[in-house]
Tab-separated table of C-alpha atoms in Angstrom:
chain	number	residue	atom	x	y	z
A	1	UNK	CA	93.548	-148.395	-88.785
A	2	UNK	CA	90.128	-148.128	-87.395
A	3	UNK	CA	87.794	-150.600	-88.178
A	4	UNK	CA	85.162	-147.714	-88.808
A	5	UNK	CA	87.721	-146.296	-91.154
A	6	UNK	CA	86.422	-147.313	-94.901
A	7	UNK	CA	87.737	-147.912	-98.254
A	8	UNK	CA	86.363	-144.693	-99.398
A	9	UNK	CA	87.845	-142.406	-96.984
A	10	UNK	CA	90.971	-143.723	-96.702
A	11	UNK	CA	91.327	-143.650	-100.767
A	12	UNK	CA	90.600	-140.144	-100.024
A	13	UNK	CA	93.061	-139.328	-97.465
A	14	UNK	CA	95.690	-140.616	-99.814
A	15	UNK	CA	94.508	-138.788	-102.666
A	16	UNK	CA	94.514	-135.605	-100.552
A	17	UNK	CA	98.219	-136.739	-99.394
A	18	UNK	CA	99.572	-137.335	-102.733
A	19	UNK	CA	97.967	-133.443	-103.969
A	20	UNK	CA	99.587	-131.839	-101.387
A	21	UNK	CA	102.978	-133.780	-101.299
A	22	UNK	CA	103.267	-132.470	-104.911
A	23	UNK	CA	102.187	-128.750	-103.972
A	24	UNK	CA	104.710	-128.807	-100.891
A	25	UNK	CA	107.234	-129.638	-103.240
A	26	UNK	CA	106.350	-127.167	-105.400
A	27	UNK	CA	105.113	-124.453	-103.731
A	28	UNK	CA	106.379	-125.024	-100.539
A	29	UNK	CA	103.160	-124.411	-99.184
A	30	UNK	CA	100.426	-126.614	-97.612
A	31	UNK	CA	96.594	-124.622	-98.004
A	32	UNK	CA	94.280	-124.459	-95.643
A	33	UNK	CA	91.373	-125.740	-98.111
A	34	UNK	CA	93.251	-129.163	-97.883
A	35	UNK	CA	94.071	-129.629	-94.215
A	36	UNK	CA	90.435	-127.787	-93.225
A	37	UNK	CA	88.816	-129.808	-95.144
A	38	UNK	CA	90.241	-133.083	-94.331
A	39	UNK	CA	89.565	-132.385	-90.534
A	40	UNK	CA	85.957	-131.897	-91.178
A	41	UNK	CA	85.679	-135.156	-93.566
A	42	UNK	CA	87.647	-137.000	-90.528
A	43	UNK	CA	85.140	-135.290	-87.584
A	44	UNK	CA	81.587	-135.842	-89.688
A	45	UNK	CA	82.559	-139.480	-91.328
A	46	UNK	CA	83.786	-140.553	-87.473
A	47	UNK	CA	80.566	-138.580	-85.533
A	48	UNK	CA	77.992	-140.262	-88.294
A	49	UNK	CA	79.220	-143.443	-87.940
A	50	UNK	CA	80.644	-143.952	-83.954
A	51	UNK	CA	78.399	-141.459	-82.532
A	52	UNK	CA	79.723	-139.623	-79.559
A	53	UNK	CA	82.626	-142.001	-79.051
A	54	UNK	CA	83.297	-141.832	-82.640
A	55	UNK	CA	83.427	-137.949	-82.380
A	56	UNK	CA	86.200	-138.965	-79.394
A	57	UNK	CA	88.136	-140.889	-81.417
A	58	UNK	CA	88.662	-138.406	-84.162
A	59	UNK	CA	88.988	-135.513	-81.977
A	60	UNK	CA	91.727	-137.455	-79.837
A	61	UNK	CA	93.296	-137.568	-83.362
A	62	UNK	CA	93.559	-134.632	-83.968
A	63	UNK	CA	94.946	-133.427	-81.249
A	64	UNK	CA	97.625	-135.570	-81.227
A	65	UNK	CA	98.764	-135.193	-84.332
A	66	UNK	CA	99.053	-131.057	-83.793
A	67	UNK	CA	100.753	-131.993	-80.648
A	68	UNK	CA	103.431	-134.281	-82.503
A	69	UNK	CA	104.429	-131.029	-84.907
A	70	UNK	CA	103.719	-128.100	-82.828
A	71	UNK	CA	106.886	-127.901	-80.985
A	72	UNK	CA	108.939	-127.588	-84.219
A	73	UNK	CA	106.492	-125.234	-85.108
A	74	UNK	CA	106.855	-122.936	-82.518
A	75	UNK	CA	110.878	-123.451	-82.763
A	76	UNK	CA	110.611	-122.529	-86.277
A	77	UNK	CA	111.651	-125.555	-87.545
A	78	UNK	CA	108.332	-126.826	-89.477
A	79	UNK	CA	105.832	-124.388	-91.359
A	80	UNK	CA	101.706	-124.482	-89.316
A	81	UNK	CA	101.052	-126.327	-92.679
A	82	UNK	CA	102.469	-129.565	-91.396
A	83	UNK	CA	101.004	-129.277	-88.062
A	84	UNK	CA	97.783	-128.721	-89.765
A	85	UNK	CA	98.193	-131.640	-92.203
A	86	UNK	CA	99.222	-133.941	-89.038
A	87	UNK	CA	96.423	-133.044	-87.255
A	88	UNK	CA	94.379	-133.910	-90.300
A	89	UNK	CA	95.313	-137.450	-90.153
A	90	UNK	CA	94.778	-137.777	-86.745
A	91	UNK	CA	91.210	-136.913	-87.367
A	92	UNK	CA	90.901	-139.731	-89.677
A	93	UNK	CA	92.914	-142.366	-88.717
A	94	UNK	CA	92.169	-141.341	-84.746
A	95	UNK	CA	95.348	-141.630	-82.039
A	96	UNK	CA	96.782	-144.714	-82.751
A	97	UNK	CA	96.645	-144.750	-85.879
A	98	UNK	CA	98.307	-141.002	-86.161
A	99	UNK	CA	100.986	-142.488	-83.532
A	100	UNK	CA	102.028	-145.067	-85.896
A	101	UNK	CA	102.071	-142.367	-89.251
A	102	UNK	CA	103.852	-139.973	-87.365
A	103	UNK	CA	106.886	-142.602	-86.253
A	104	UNK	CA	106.613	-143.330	-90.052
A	105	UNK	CA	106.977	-139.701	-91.347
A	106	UNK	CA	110.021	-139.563	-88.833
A	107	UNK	CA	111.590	-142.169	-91.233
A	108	UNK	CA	110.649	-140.314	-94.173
A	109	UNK	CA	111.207	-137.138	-92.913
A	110	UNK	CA	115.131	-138.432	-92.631
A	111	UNK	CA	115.132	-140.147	-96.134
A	112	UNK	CA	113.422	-136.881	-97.678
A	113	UNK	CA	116.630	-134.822	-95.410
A	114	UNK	CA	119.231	-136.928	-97.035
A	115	UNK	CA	117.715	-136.590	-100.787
A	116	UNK	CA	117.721	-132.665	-100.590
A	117	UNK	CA	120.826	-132.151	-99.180
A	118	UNK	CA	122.097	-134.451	-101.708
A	119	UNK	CA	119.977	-132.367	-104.523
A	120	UNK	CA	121.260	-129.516	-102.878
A	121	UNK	CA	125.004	-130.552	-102.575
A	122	UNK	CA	126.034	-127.458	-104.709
A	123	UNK	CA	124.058	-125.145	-102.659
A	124	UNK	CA	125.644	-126.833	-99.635
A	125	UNK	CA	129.045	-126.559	-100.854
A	126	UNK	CA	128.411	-122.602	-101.610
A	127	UNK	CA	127.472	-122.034	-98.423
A	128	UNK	CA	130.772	-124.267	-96.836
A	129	UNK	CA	132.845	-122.165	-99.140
A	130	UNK	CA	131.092	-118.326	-98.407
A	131	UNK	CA	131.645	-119.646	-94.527
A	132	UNK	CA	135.547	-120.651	-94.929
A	133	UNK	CA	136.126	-117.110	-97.212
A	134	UNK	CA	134.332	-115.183	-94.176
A	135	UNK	CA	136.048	-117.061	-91.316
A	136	UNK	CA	139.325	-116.587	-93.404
A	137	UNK	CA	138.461	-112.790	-94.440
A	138	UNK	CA	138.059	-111.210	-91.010
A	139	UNK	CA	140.095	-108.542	-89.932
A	140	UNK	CA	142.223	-107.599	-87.079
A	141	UNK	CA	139.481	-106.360	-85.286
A	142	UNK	CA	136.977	-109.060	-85.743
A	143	UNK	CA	135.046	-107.603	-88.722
A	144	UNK	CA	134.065	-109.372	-92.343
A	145	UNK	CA	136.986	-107.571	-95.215
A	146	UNK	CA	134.058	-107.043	-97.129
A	147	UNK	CA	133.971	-110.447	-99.515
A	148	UNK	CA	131.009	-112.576	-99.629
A	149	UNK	CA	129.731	-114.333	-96.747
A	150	UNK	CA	127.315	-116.051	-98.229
A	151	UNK	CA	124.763	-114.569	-96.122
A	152	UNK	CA	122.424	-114.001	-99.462
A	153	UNK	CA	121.940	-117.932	-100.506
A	154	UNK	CA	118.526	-118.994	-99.116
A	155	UNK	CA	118.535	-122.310	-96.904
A	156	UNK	CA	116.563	-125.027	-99.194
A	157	UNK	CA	113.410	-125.975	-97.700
A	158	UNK	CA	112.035	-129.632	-96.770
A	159	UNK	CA	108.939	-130.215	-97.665
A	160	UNK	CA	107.799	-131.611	-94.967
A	161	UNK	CA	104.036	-132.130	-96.433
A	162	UNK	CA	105.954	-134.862	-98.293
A	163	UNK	CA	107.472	-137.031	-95.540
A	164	UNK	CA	103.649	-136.479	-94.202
A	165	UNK	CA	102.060	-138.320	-97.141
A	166	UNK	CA	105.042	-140.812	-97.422
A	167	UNK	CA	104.647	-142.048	-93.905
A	168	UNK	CA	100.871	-141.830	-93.840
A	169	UNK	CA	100.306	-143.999	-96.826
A	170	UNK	CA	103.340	-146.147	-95.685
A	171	UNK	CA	101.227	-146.994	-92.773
A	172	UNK	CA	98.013	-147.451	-94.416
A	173	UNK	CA	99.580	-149.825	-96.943
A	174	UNK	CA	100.754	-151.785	-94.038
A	175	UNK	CA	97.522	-151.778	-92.400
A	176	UNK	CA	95.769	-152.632	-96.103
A	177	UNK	CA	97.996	-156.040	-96.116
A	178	UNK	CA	97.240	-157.069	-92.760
A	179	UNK	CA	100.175	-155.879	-90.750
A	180	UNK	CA	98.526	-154.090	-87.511
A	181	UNK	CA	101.200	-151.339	-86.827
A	182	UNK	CA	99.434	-149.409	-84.512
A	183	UNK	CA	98.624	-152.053	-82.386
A	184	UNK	CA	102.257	-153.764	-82.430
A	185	UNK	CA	103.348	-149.738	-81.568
A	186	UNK	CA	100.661	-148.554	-79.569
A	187	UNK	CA	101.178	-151.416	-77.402
């Protein structure tokens, strides 16, 4: 972490990360009031107190954290509320530091993938089964014989927001106890 970064704003990243983890998981939604805010917090606290080059290093942040996210994004794969949330720690914890959260919300991003399709293992099996029936049910001609394809269950969600906040504090902890991830990563 940056040694401008203090106690006070990085308590308050974390209790912004733990809000919206929840929401995500509830909601499934990630509001702009958060993210928005957090960007500004990250910008001001990192112009007050590095100047210009302080502005740089929050800005460079930012950016790369959208950057990491945007391409799933755009794929469809990820909702803007992650990208925004990425890009929110970038502007506090500047490019290394987001570089280093971001490899550790890829962990937790598969952990989180393995404990909802495991929650979901029902829903998974009801779509396995609606496939096999309409593979098996198809006429002559190529067509569905009219039984249920399973084409009205709804795809469970990953709340991304929450792999977000996982790896984010993950890497802050580390930081906290003297382990220098970014710098063992950047490097």
């Amino acid at each position: 972490m940056a040694a401008s970064l203090n106690g006070i704003l990085g308590v308050l990243l974390c209790v912004v990360l733990i809000v919206v983890a929840v929401e995500d998981m509830c909601k499934h939604r990630i509001r702009n009031a958060y993210t928005f805010s957090m960007v500004a917090v990250g910008l001001a606290f990192h112009a007050l107190s590095g100047g210009p080059d302080g502005l740089a290093f929050s800005l460079k942040g930012l950016g790369l954290g959208i950057v990491f996210l945007i391409f799933p994004y755009l794929l469809g794969i990820m909702g803007a509320g992650d990208v925004k949330l990425m890009g929110a720690v970038g502007s506090i914890l500047g490019a290394r530091g987001v570089f280093a959260a971001f490899l550790l919300t890829c962990v937790a991003g598969g952990v989180l993938a393995v404990i909802v399709m495991v929650l979901n293992s029902k829903h998974t099996m009801k779509r396995l089964r609606a496939a096999w029936t309409a593979v098996r049910g198809l006429s002559a001609e190529g067509r569905p014989s009219g039984e249920d394809t399973g084409a009205d269950l709804k795809k469970p969600g990953l709340p991304y927001g929450v792999a977000i906040a996982a790896g984010t504090i993950a890497f802050m902890a580390m930081e906290w106890l003297g382990y220098d991830v970014s710098q063992r990563i950047w490097s």
